[in-house]
XYZ file of C-alpha atoms in Angstrom:
741
model
C 30.776 -34.290 10.460
C 29.130 -31.693 7.473
C 29.267 -35.426 5.517
C 31.367 -35.518 1.679
C 30.894 -33.228 -0.762
C 29.953 -32.764 -3.739
C 27.411 -36.324 -2.324
C 24.010 -36.164 -3.057
C 22.093 -36.704 0.432
C 17.971 -36.767 1.802
C 17.945 -34.733 4.937
C 14.464 -34.348 6.519
C 14.289 -31.164 9.536
C 12.214 -28.387 10.121
C 12.636 -24.399 8.601
C 13.934 -21.592 11.444
C 13.483 -19.116 10.094
C 13.936 -17.245 7.017
C 17.817 -15.183 6.650
C 16.903 -14.369 3.015
C 15.288 -14.727 -0.277
C 15.997 -12.842 -3.466
C 13.110 -11.852 -5.158
C 14.159 -12.432 -8.751
C 14.677 -15.978 -8.072
C 13.535 -16.827 -5.187
C 17.055 -17.808 -4.271
C 17.152 -18.286 -0.446
C 19.286 -19.197 2.203
C 17.740 -20.490 5.902
C 18.322 -22.067 9.527
C 16.907 -25.386 9.225
C 17.392 -28.061 12.113
C 17.738 -31.554 10.793
C 16.130 -34.850 12.177
C 19.769 -36.911 12.348
C 23.035 -36.277 13.442
C 23.590 -32.601 12.084
C 20.908 -30.129 14.328
C 20.707 -26.369 13.280
C 22.294 -26.374 9.470
C 21.919 -23.614 6.803
C 20.824 -24.768 3.793
C 20.741 -23.128 0.461
C 19.052 -23.019 -2.701
C 15.581 -22.341 -4.681
C 13.154 -23.010 -2.054
C 10.572 -20.041 -3.313
C 7.780 -19.952 -0.925
C 9.101 -21.853 1.535
C 8.083 -20.636 5.011
C 9.061 -20.762 9.173
C 8.102 -23.983 10.645
C 7.306 -26.001 7.417
C 8.415 -29.192 7.807
C 10.897 -30.237 4.699
C 11.990 -33.458 3.995
C 15.282 -31.630 1.129
C 17.893 -33.908 -1.498
C 21.178 -31.813 -1.816
C 24.960 -31.223 -1.192
C 27.027 -30.372 1.031
C 29.661 -27.308 0.224
C 31.399 -25.021 1.663
C 31.181 -21.280 2.473
C 34.308 -18.846 2.858
C 32.565 -16.651 4.904
C 29.834 -19.241 6.410
C 31.188 -22.370 6.366
C 29.546 -25.700 6.035
C 26.016 -25.359 4.018
C 23.652 -27.840 2.539
C 22.404 -26.649 -0.566
C 19.399 -27.936 -1.744
C 18.393 -29.120 -4.873
C 15.320 -30.664 -5.176
C 13.066 -30.605 -1.193
C 9.028 -31.605 -0.385
C 6.728 -30.541 1.730
C 5.569 -33.110 4.560
C 2.796 -32.880 6.943
C 4.304 -32.042 11.402
C 3.386 -33.997 12.820
C 5.548 -32.662 16.614
C 3.680 -30.152 18.669
C 6.047 -27.893 18.133
C 6.023 -28.471 13.956
C 1.916 -28.415 14.549
C 2.942 -24.506 15.987
C 4.740 -23.290 12.889
C 2.471 -24.895 10.237
C -0.180 -22.854 12.065
C 1.588 -20.321 12.128
C 2.440 -19.905 8.555
C -0.485 -18.877 7.575
C -1.671 -21.332 5.737
C -5.324 -21.453 7.460
C -6.387 -18.130 7.444
C -8.002 -17.088 10.857
C -5.259 -19.195 12.910
C -1.890 -16.761 13.343
C 1.040 -17.049 16.138
C -1.088 -16.616 19.089
C -3.559 -18.693 18.039
C -1.365 -21.489 17.451
C -0.080 -21.273 20.345
C -3.267 -21.644 22.385
C -4.517 -24.156 20.208
C -1.652 -26.176 21.133
C -1.553 -25.693 23.973
C -5.046 -26.692 24.438
C -4.943 -30.830 22.430
C -1.300 -30.728 21.321
C -0.547 -34.122 19.081
C -4.260 -34.154 18.651
C -4.886 -30.121 16.898
C -4.297 -30.770 12.873
C -7.212 -33.787 13.977
C -9.879 -31.786 15.557
C -9.384 -28.805 13.421
C -10.402 -32.338 10.501
C -13.338 -34.327 12.955
C -14.859 -31.748 16.455
C -14.117 -27.950 14.569
C -16.627 -27.597 17.835
C -14.464 -27.970 20.279
C -11.930 -25.243 18.740
C -15.015 -23.237 20.645
C -12.816 -24.492 24.045
C -10.411 -21.904 23.389
C -9.059 -19.001 24.871
C -10.815 -15.873 21.618
C -12.242 -18.213 19.154
C -15.495 -18.013 18.886
C -18.504 -19.149 16.808
C -17.351 -16.650 13.955
C -13.447 -17.459 13.996
C -14.282 -21.680 14.154
C -16.946 -20.583 11.225
C -13.502 -18.930 9.340
C -11.036 -21.468 10.373
C -13.616 -24.527 8.921
C -14.081 -22.741 5.801
C -10.227 -22.841 4.912
C -9.617 -25.636 6.700
C -12.074 -28.004 3.640
C -10.820 -25.350 0.766
C -6.955 -27.267 2.091
C -9.019 -30.713 2.382
C -10.448 -29.741 -1.419
C -6.667 -29.095 -2.860
C -4.764 -31.457 -1.466
C -4.445 -33.814 -4.261
C -3.128 -30.939 -5.731
C -0.879 -29.856 -3.438
C -0.023 -33.557 -2.892
C 0.712 -33.516 -6.730
C 3.014 -30.241 -7.048
C 4.671 -30.037 -3.585
C 5.850 -33.856 -5.479
C 7.556 -31.255 -7.758
C 9.916 -29.356 -5.937
C 6.729 -26.401 -5.215
C 5.913 -25.191 -1.862
C 3.111 -25.151 0.221
C 2.292 -21.391 -0.616
C 2.955 -21.739 -4.049
C 0.627 -24.150 -4.220
C -1.334 -22.052 -3.369
C -1.528 -19.758 -5.243
C -1.832 -22.286 -7.996
C -4.814 -23.355 -7.037
C -6.258 -19.446 -6.462
C -5.386 -18.698 -10.536
C -6.141 -22.116 -12.164
C -9.535 -24.299 -10.030
C -9.300 -27.882 -10.605
C -7.129 -27.182 -13.787
C -4.301 -26.932 -11.558
C -2.760 -30.270 -12.240
C -3.904 -30.287 -15.936
C -2.156 -27.342 -16.715
C 0.925 -27.684 -14.823
C 1.803 -31.018 -16.593
C 0.407 -29.902 -19.683
C 3.177 -26.753 -19.885
C 5.201 -26.827 -16.292
C 6.322 -23.308 -17.800
C 3.564 -21.057 -17.854
C 3.846 -20.916 -14.233
C 6.488 -18.239 -14.611
C 4.356 -15.793 -16.886
C 0.876 -16.308 -15.080
C 1.680 -17.051 -11.382
C 4.052 -13.912 -9.516
C 6.704 -15.147 -7.424
C 7.489 -18.285 -10.022
C 10.250 -17.693 -13.021
C 12.174 -19.364 -14.501
C 14.221 -21.396 -13.211
C 12.147 -22.714 -10.657
C 8.761 -23.756 -14.243
C 12.519 -25.120 -15.482
C 12.606 -27.198 -12.573
C 9.038 -28.127 -12.694
C 9.443 -28.996 -15.861
C 13.047 -31.869 -16.118
C 11.558 -33.631 -13.037
C 7.812 -33.549 -14.997
C 10.180 -35.741 -17.273
C 10.350 -33.052 -20.362
C 13.426 -32.997 -22.949
C 15.331 -30.535 -22.464
C 15.929 -30.100 -25.805
C 11.966 -30.131 -26.730
C 10.243 -27.014 -27.707
C 8.048 -25.885 -25.636
C 11.175 -25.128 -22.796
C 12.699 -23.048 -25.908
C 9.716 -21.038 -26.606
C 9.289 -20.835 -23.362
C 13.152 -20.064 -22.451
C 12.356 -17.781 -26.177
C 9.891 -15.668 -24.018
C 11.261 -15.731 -20.182
C 15.015 -13.908 -22.009
C 12.350 -11.827 -24.021
C 10.650 -10.647 -20.147
C 13.202 -10.773 -18.802
C 15.393 -8.130 -20.767
C 11.887 -5.560 -20.884
C 13.024 -5.878 -17.515
C 16.664 -4.025 -17.210
C 14.823 -1.389 -19.777
C 14.892 -2.702 -23.721
C 11.657 -2.963 -26.014
C 13.574 -5.439 -28.252
C 16.132 -7.261 -28.660
C 17.949 -7.741 -31.960
C 17.969 -11.307 -33.077
C 21.777 -12.512 -32.977
C 21.339 -10.733 -29.469
C 18.466 -12.797 -28.186
C 19.777 -16.340 -30.227
C 23.008 -16.357 -27.737
C 20.706 -15.247 -25.124
C 18.601 -18.440 -25.721
C 21.874 -20.760 -25.809
C 23.588 -20.035 -22.851
C 20.201 -19.796 -20.692
C 19.010 -23.152 -22.211
C 22.189 -24.888 -23.884
C 19.618 -26.046 -27.615
C 22.032 -25.529 -30.553
C 20.646 -22.704 -33.018
C 18.100 -24.353 -34.906
C 15.747 -25.697 -32.488
C 16.580 -21.523 -30.810
C 15.579 -20.392 -34.880
C 12.339 -22.731 -34.973
C 10.902 -21.456 -31.225
C 10.813 -17.843 -32.096
C 9.479 -18.723 -35.555
C 6.792 -20.679 -34.071
C 6.679 -18.038 -31.850
C 6.426 -14.797 -34.387
C 3.930 -17.168 -36.621
C 1.581 -16.907 -33.193
C 1.658 -13.287 -32.971
C 3.126 -13.118 -29.758
C 6.882 -11.968 -30.479
C 6.690 -9.752 -33.436
C 9.714 -8.826 -35.821
C 11.225 -5.940 -37.251
C 12.884 -5.924 -40.246
C 14.579 -2.978 -41.034
C 14.232 -0.120 -38.243
C 17.911 -1.660 -36.487
C 21.378 -0.334 -38.283
C 24.065 -2.258 -36.126
C 27.492 -0.518 -35.997
C 28.161 -0.938 -39.688
C 24.525 0.803 -40.587
C 23.081 -2.917 -41.802
C 20.300 -3.734 -41.330
C 19.192 -6.820 -38.294
C 16.313 -8.214 -37.129
C 15.109 -7.492 -34.545
C 12.128 -10.055 -31.930
C 9.266 -7.796 -29.695
C 7.385 -9.274 -27.422
C 4.232 -8.209 -28.504
C 2.822 -5.675 -26.136
C 6.406 -3.464 -26.803
C 6.019 -3.395 -30.788
C 1.746 -2.480 -30.401
C 2.951 -0.378 -27.726
C 5.726 1.004 -29.554
C 4.996 1.411 -32.568
C 1.281 2.615 -31.228
C 2.852 5.676 -29.462
C 4.630 6.858 -32.761
C 0.774 6.764 -34.785
C -0.701 8.983 -31.793
C 1.812 11.280 -31.791
C 1.494 11.683 -35.268
C -2.602 11.845 -34.544
C -2.309 14.358 -31.315
C -0.284 16.962 -33.389
C -2.211 16.927 -37.431
C -5.672 16.973 -35.636
C -7.171 20.261 -35.671
C -6.938 21.519 -31.988
C -9.913 22.982 -30.107
C -9.263 25.059 -27.790
C -9.411 28.507 -29.193
C -6.895 30.914 -30.451
C -5.873 33.535 -28.423
C -2.801 36.721 -28.600
C -0.472 34.750 -26.635
C 1.679 38.388 -26.774
C -1.372 39.843 -24.984
C -1.927 36.869 -22.461
C 1.688 37.110 -21.507
C 1.181 40.281 -20.501
C -1.826 38.836 -18.089
C -0.332 36.429 -17.159
C 3.085 38.914 -15.835
C 0.221 41.031 -13.904
C -2.268 38.379 -12.671
C 0.695 36.598 -10.947
C 2.416 39.747 -9.926
C 5.787 38.440 -11.677
C 8.210 39.435 -14.528
C 8.269 35.625 -17.001
C 11.930 35.115 -18.295
C 12.029 35.171 -22.572
C 12.840 30.675 -21.979
C 9.604 31.176 -19.760
C 7.910 33.686 -22.187
C 9.112 31.224 -25.069
C 7.542 28.203 -23.082
C 3.871 29.514 -22.344
C 4.010 31.019 -25.626
C 4.354 27.117 -27.654
C 1.627 26.438 -25.317
C -0.925 27.787 -26.645
C 0.332 27.511 -29.574
C 0.745 23.820 -30.151
C -0.966 20.228 -30.215
C 1.680 19.540 -28.211
C 5.139 20.701 -26.812
C 7.226 19.625 -23.994
C 9.322 20.939 -21.711
C 12.760 20.162 -20.554
C 15.051 21.510 -18.267
C 16.273 20.284 -14.150
C 16.403 21.509 -10.735
C 15.032 25.421 -10.201
C 14.666 26.264 -13.642
C 11.260 27.715 -13.663
C 9.064 24.412 -15.110
C 6.448 25.060 -12.051
C 5.507 28.686 -13.053
C 5.687 28.263 -16.075
C 3.505 25.377 -15.327
C 0.864 28.048 -13.330
C 1.009 30.702 -16.008
C -0.039 28.439 -18.945
C -3.030 27.047 -15.563
C -3.517 30.574 -15.653
C -4.857 31.772 -18.963
C -6.136 28.796 -20.628
C -8.235 28.056 -16.679
C -9.898 32.062 -17.584
C -10.949 30.418 -21.527
C -12.462 27.896 -19.354
C -11.713 25.509 -21.230
C -10.941 21.265 -19.078
C -7.462 20.693 -17.843
C -6.443 17.881 -17.146
C -2.866 17.439 -14.767
C -1.486 14.374 -14.584
C 2.092 12.483 -12.457
C 3.180 8.700 -13.144
C 2.548 7.867 -9.470
C 1.153 9.259 -6.496
C 3.929 10.834 -4.905
C 4.325 13.067 -7.742
C 1.166 14.469 -8.140
C 0.838 15.207 -4.914
C 4.079 17.259 -5.622
C 2.721 18.355 -9.072
C -0.875 18.962 -7.515
C 0.872 21.456 -4.609
C 2.667 23.841 -6.295
C -0.012 24.893 -8.924
C -3.434 24.273 -6.751
C -4.707 22.985 -9.270
C -5.928 18.943 -9.018
C -3.665 16.025 -10.420
C -4.445 12.426 -10.666
C -1.892 9.805 -11.861
C -1.663 8.108 -14.759
C -3.660 5.010 -14.285
C -6.367 6.624 -12.142
C -6.860 9.534 -14.950
C -6.652 5.891 -17.465
C -9.689 4.649 -14.885
C -9.054 0.609 -14.873
C -11.467 -1.699 -14.549
C -10.023 -4.954 -12.617
C -13.576 -7.363 -13.444
C -12.508 -6.494 -17.806
C -9.225 -6.609 -17.223
C -8.162 -3.240 -19.128
C -7.909 0.490 -18.499
C -11.671 1.890 -19.332
C -10.350 5.355 -21.055
C -9.466 4.159 -24.675
C -10.303 5.963 -28.763
C -13.052 4.551 -27.767
C -13.773 6.737 -25.006
C -11.121 9.031 -24.231
C -10.815 11.156 -21.769
C -13.037 13.638 -20.720
C -10.232 17.021 -21.764
C -8.924 20.035 -24.024
C -5.165 20.150 -22.289
C -3.339 17.429 -20.945
C -0.466 18.416 -19.079
C 2.249 15.439 -17.695
C 4.350 16.394 -15.108
C 8.094 13.601 -14.617
C 7.462 12.510 -17.711
C 10.688 10.461 -17.924
C 8.861 8.323 -15.155
C 6.740 7.085 -18.118
C 6.952 4.123 -19.800
C 6.824 2.381 -23.261
C 3.895 0.210 -22.355
C 1.916 3.159 -19.529
C 3.109 6.369 -22.622
C 1.190 3.784 -25.784
C -2.038 3.501 -22.535
C -2.579 7.701 -22.358
C -1.778 8.263 -25.421
C -4.764 5.988 -26.656
C -7.645 7.685 -24.898
C -6.031 11.266 -24.937
C -9.146 12.279 -27.731
C -7.034 13.839 -31.457
C -8.477 17.268 -30.209
C -7.264 17.966 -27.454
C -3.399 19.493 -26.181
C -0.937 18.422 -24.220
C 1.567 19.024 -23.006
C 4.845 17.337 -21.574
C 7.399 18.095 -18.693
C 10.425 16.221 -17.907
C 14.478 16.164 -16.971
C 16.054 14.515 -20.035
C 18.938 14.172 -17.689
C 17.631 11.992 -15.559
C 17.245 7.974 -14.889
C 14.712 6.771 -18.199
C 11.945 4.704 -16.222
C 12.012 1.830 -14.596
C 9.436 0.097 -16.995
C 10.642 -0.543 -20.598
C 11.919 2.263 -22.799
C 13.338 5.756 -23.639
C 9.890 7.873 -23.987
C 11.291 11.297 -23.074
C 15.096 10.335 -24.342
C 13.429 9.447 -27.992
C 11.194 11.855 -28.443
C 13.269 15.274 -27.100
C 15.886 13.757 -29.810
C 14.210 12.530 -32.904
C 12.983 16.678 -32.856
C 8.886 15.769 -33.899
C 7.802 17.697 -31.215
C 8.930 21.424 -30.131
C 10.420 21.242 -27.522
C 11.429 24.464 -24.455
C 15.089 23.574 -23.160
C 15.295 25.425 -20.063
C 19.034 25.169 -18.334
C 19.747 29.010 -16.296
C 19.034 28.810 -12.812
C 16.878 31.087 -11.237
C 17.845 33.396 -8.582
C 16.371 32.349 -5.531
C 17.280 28.310 -6.553
C 21.656 29.121 -6.925
C 21.004 29.608 -2.682
C 20.719 25.742 -2.861
C 23.462 23.976 -2.882
C 20.899 20.397 -3.557
C 19.503 23.397 -7.052
C 23.527 23.920 -8.328
C 25.276 20.908 -7.000
C 22.424 19.414 -9.949
C 23.585 21.908 -12.660
C 26.822 21.576 -11.562
C 27.379 17.777 -11.499
C 25.412 17.704 -15.627
C 28.201 19.053 -16.642
C 30.854 17.117 -15.101
C 32.479 19.157 -11.810
C 33.035 18.071 -8.492
C 29.672 19.387 -6.178
C 30.569 22.120 -3.331
C 30.586 20.748 0.072
C 30.337 23.453 2.835
C 32.717 23.745 4.997
C 32.573 22.456 8.542
C 31.108 24.381 10.497
C 29.177 26.381 7.678
C 25.511 25.775 7.206
C 24.305 24.123 4.190
C 21.752 21.826 3.176
C 24.480 19.197 1.060
C 27.025 17.880 3.192
C 29.181 15.085 2.028
C 30.483 12.903 5.348
C 34.081 11.298 3.927
C 34.451 7.382 5.154
C 35.497 4.184 3.095
C 34.219 0.609 5.023
C 30.715 0.482 4.125
C 30.348 -0.987 7.317
C 31.138 2.930 8.981
C 28.746 3.834 5.791
C 26.713 1.686 6.862
C 26.539 2.605 10.606
C 26.749 6.055 9.878
C 23.769 6.256 7.133
C 22.035 4.577 10.323
C 23.130 6.764 13.016
C 21.742 9.777 11.106
C 18.275 8.601 10.417
C 17.461 8.143 13.374
C 18.866 10.855 15.762
C 21.342 13.075 13.888
C 19.541 13.636 11.435
C 15.348 13.569 13.333
C 17.362 15.620 16.346
C 19.489 18.437 14.166
C 16.769 19.554 11.738
C 13.357 18.332 13.445
C 12.669 15.530 10.551
C 10.243 12.353 11.399
C 12.871 9.637 10.223
C 9.524 7.384 8.987
C 7.760 10.548 6.535
C 10.423 12.511 6.157
C 14.197 11.246 6.701
C 14.639 8.996 2.796
C 17.850 6.243 2.263
C 18.746 6.878 -1.515
C 21.242 3.667 -2.638
C 22.911 2.962 -6.269
C 22.000 -1.343 -5.840
C 20.206 -3.568 -3.630
C 23.395 -6.214 -3.123
C 26.022 -5.426 -0.851
C 26.249 -3.823 2.804
C 25.286 -0.506 2.019
C 22.456 -1.430 0.340
C 19.375 -1.205 -0.112
C 17.789 -4.904 1.242
C 20.606 -4.383 4.326
C 19.663 -1.656 4.359
C 16.510 -1.592 5.162
C 17.043 -4.873 7.585
C 19.905 -2.714 9.170
C 17.170 0.006 9.546
C 13.938 -1.968 11.027
C 16.495 -3.157 13.597
C 17.476 0.122 15.462
C 13.770 2.152 14.241
C 10.867 -0.269 15.185
C 12.582 -3.164 16.750
C 9.819 -3.931 19.147
C 6.945 -4.303 17.674
C 4.836 -7.213 16.304
C 5.973 -9.248 13.142
C 4.419 -11.064 10.182
C 7.454 -12.636 8.867
C 6.733 -13.497 4.592
C 9.821 -15.867 3.712
C 13.267 -13.507 4.111
C 11.210 -10.583 5.800
C 8.990 -9.562 8.438
C 7.250 -6.788 8.193
C 5.709 -5.063 12.034
C 3.765 -2.112 12.481
C 4.452 1.461 11.646
C 7.318 -0.070 8.545
C 7.583 1.815 6.358
C 6.766 -0.433 2.822
C 6.991 -0.270 -1.153
C 4.299 -2.287 -3.489
C 6.925 -3.538 -6.164
C 4.572 -4.511 -8.331
C 1.066 -2.846 -10.138
C -2.010 -3.822 -8.175
C -4.600 -2.905 -10.430
C -7.458 -4.971 -8.344
C -6.162 -2.898 -4.539
C -5.653 0.721 -6.327
C -1.470 0.375 -5.692
C 0.667 0.124 -8.349
C 5.134 -0.551 -8.395
C 7.170 2.045 -5.818
C 4.359 3.607 -4.157
C 4.991 4.154 -0.865
C 3.451 3.792 2.664
C 3.610 3.120 6.103
C 2.246 -0.833 7.925
C -1.090 1.073 9.836
C -2.683 -1.725 11.108
C -1.387 -5.364 12.165
C -3.081 -8.923 12.351
C -1.014 -11.616 13.884
C -3.108 -13.970 14.138
C -5.728 -13.021 10.833
C -2.260 -12.490 9.287
C -3.225 -9.334 8.217
C -2.356 -5.790 7.393
C -3.059 -2.463 6.217
C -0.867 -0.073 4.978
C -1.228 3.511 4.535
C -0.236 5.846 0.854
C -0.410 8.991 -0.020
C -4.439 8.868 -0.209
C -6.025 5.759 0.453
C -5.238 2.045 2.283
C -4.653 -1.222 0.904
C -5.573 -3.993 3.010
C -2.578 -7.538 2.721
C -3.286 -10.868 3.360
C -0.395 -13.623 3.890
C -0.473 -14.966 0.114
C -0.446 -10.762 -1.343
C 3.037 -10.030 1.117
C 5.729 -11.304 -1.233
C 4.383 -7.862 -3.520
C 5.836 -5.891 -0.399
C 8.931 -5.024 0.744
C 10.782 -2.747 3.955
C 11.077 1.128 2.219
C 13.625 2.251 4.798
C 16.201 3.025 1.615
C 15.281 2.610 -2.025
C 17.198 2.194 -4.339
C 17.791 5.266 -6.809
C 15.895 3.797 -10.024
C 12.121 2.766 -7.782
C 12.943 6.935 -5.948
C 11.809 8.270 -9.524
C 9.133 10.911 -8.641
C 9.458 11.157 -5.774
C 10.237 13.814 -3.240
C 11.719 14.013 0.035
C 12.596 16.526 2.581
C 15.813 15.024 3.548
C 17.471 12.336 1.664
C 21.132 10.556 2.787
C 23.509 8.728 -0.160
C 26.132 5.988 -0.312
C 28.758 6.657 -2.382
C 31.086 3.130 -2.272
C 32.921 1.991 -3.752
C 30.943 -1.498 -3.593
C 28.362 0.583 -5.696
C 31.220 0.181 -9.583
C 28.872 -1.147 -11.742
C 26.498 1.758 -11.005
C 28.288 4.721 -10.584
C 26.403 7.188 -13.699
C 26.111 10.663 -13.401
C 22.538 10.372 -14.470
C 22.572 8.033 -11.097
C 24.257 11.383 -9.008
C 22.053 13.724 -10.526
C 18.400 11.950 -10.444
C 19.099 10.841 -6.686
C 19.942 14.458 -5.520
C 16.863 15.655 -7.018
C 14.814 14.019 -4.947
C 15.863 16.052 -2.004
C 13.623 18.915 -0.921
C 15.708 20.253 2.263
C 18.837 18.574 2.719
C 20.621 15.767 1.149
C 24.399 14.245 2.944
C 25.929 11.239 1.092
C 28.075 9.356 3.015
C 31.109 7.243 1.404
C 33.900 8.031 -1.131
C 34.983 11.760 -2.965
C 36.064 9.478 -5.350
C 33.412 6.977 -6.252
C 31.393 9.880 -6.664
C 33.680 11.472 -9.575
C 34.616 8.488 -10.899
C 30.240 8.490 -11.408
C 29.891 12.248 -12.445
C 32.105 11.447 -15.010
C 30.715 9.049 -16.042
C 28.572 9.725 -19.064
C 28.388 5.726 -20.600
C 24.769 3.939 -19.495
C 24.310 0.542 -21.336
C 21.987 1.722 -23.891
C 18.235 0.605 -24.302
C 16.863 -0.977 -27.467
C 14.271 1.005 -28.339
C 13.539 2.263 -32.443
C 10.966 4.842 -30.631
C 13.475 7.882 -31.930
C 13.369 5.758 -35.474
C 9.124 6.250 -35.167
C 9.009 9.383 -35.049
C 11.511 10.449 -37.169
C 10.363 8.725 -40.259
C 6.898 9.626 -39.675
C 7.185 11.584 -43.308
C 8.811 9.177 -44.510
C 5.626 5.819 -45.034
C 7.677 4.710 -41.076
C 5.753 1.539 -41.010
C 2.903 1.938 -37.909
C 0.965 -0.815 -37.413
C -3.003 -0.635 -36.521
C -2.696 -1.552 -32.719
C -7.098 -2.568 -32.835
C -5.916 -5.099 -35.256
């Protein structure tokens, strides 16, 4: 019935619904109603940007999935204009024409049938006959339709090269009338310029345009792709042998062409070659390749830390002994000797680090420092990497705190931060919290904007996971020993009463956490369950019923599922779909790819968007949704952001998030699956990071075996970064580049 395996076929039909779509490479599973004998089938493949209701001509081969049966794997596709009433309705519902959503599309097709598209094209005034469409809406629809006509040639060209209508619109918006010439000249630009188009999609377009597989353009694009992909995994550079091997595996090219591509990119200054600092296991120097921005940032951090250390301190000197006596009396506290050491160093040094886990007194130290310096009437700024971390810092200290991005004042018009070396931040002291979250690029921009006469205190927990972005800034600075550091290890008495705090420190010592017996009270619980499906069901019950009923926590504001992985039954993607289904089943929604967003949903931004002033990892709730206009609004901690259909690939559901995405945040209650399904990521710092995100309750669901494996596993993938080496060589004529060149 389903054709001959491996035989190339062509099918025409309509996309019924998107079952799944990967954020990484747009791999899609969709239900597809074929026009011929097959009826409704499952299609798979790279279907970037395809929406329900689109009519496609797909070419590919039948495959047999061991669990899901026959599937049609799409190798290429072309979007067609719908001709049936049902097809027109779905087409108009897809968001292609602003002002027409699912409800309005149904009314239009109900009024005009198969003539709907002709009416919009040639008699738009007749649209006013439809309920809900006034002059303003007619104008909006007409303008949107005209825009579609203007780019029709571009759309036809792009869709003829396997680019969906949705992505074609994004390409047109970015390149304008030059889209065709740019794509023809170098289709690989799409993968770096357009969010939502990866290298694999650009490579397919290039092949279809007739670009040779062994072209230098492809080799250079591939090398940049590999370096960007590794940066996404946390690496600032790749040793040259690793880069060459990865390029050969990704592109299938020979060593000579890959070397030529790398040399060309170095001449063009798109990558930077470091020749001296990196040593292999035999202590031999190995050349390394950086994307230019990461080399500039890493070397720049080194230069700027050295500048900050060596410049004269602007804040007048104080007697630290007298200041400590004064602050203890003012705050009514007695500081521990290590806390006194931290406060004294903060008064004496230009730059220092305070690191320690939960319950070790970091907040008391910061409040003491603030009290003393406030008495001196100096300008103090508190900052943190995320909105939630800044809010928590402000609540803990009573002093206003900002995110780093807002502190640096990004200008969308100029495409850069306004605060820099020429226009520094007006502050005498900057205290930066949650430094483990700060990546190489952001730390560089922050240090550039700090006046060399200012003082800086870095606060963080070096045992947490490193930043989501590339680098290991806090870990590298700490291990370089170039900055004075106070390490807090003692847990204070009040914190000892919390199993969350005491178990976090037990985990650091590779000790299994204390778990209350059945019926005992506490803030740390472990529910034993081995089967992933049962773990999933238990998480849903805890989230929806047990935790709200027993502890009074609000599911949308107070409870967060944190999971080690994105994939699998208890990975973030599946957990989000299931939790949405149970927590928010009947709200109206807007579909974008494989996701449906509904009113009240908890959502997360997954890329920095400076125009909207919202950043990767920000979590909010959908507070407004318009199905006709295909727009929604998300309320974040301190502002509301509007999204239209084209922006929704920047959002994901956030009932469940990865441990990495949880950094810098604190939640009243956390539920965490700890399953052998997560074996590749069962690591001590991952469990520790998740545990320290809980304020009043954490419930782990899984097996003690999996938890034990994680606690004992201190092996983490080493990130390729040379910041530590650069800092250690500061006094040995380490090569520091002029990052303004």
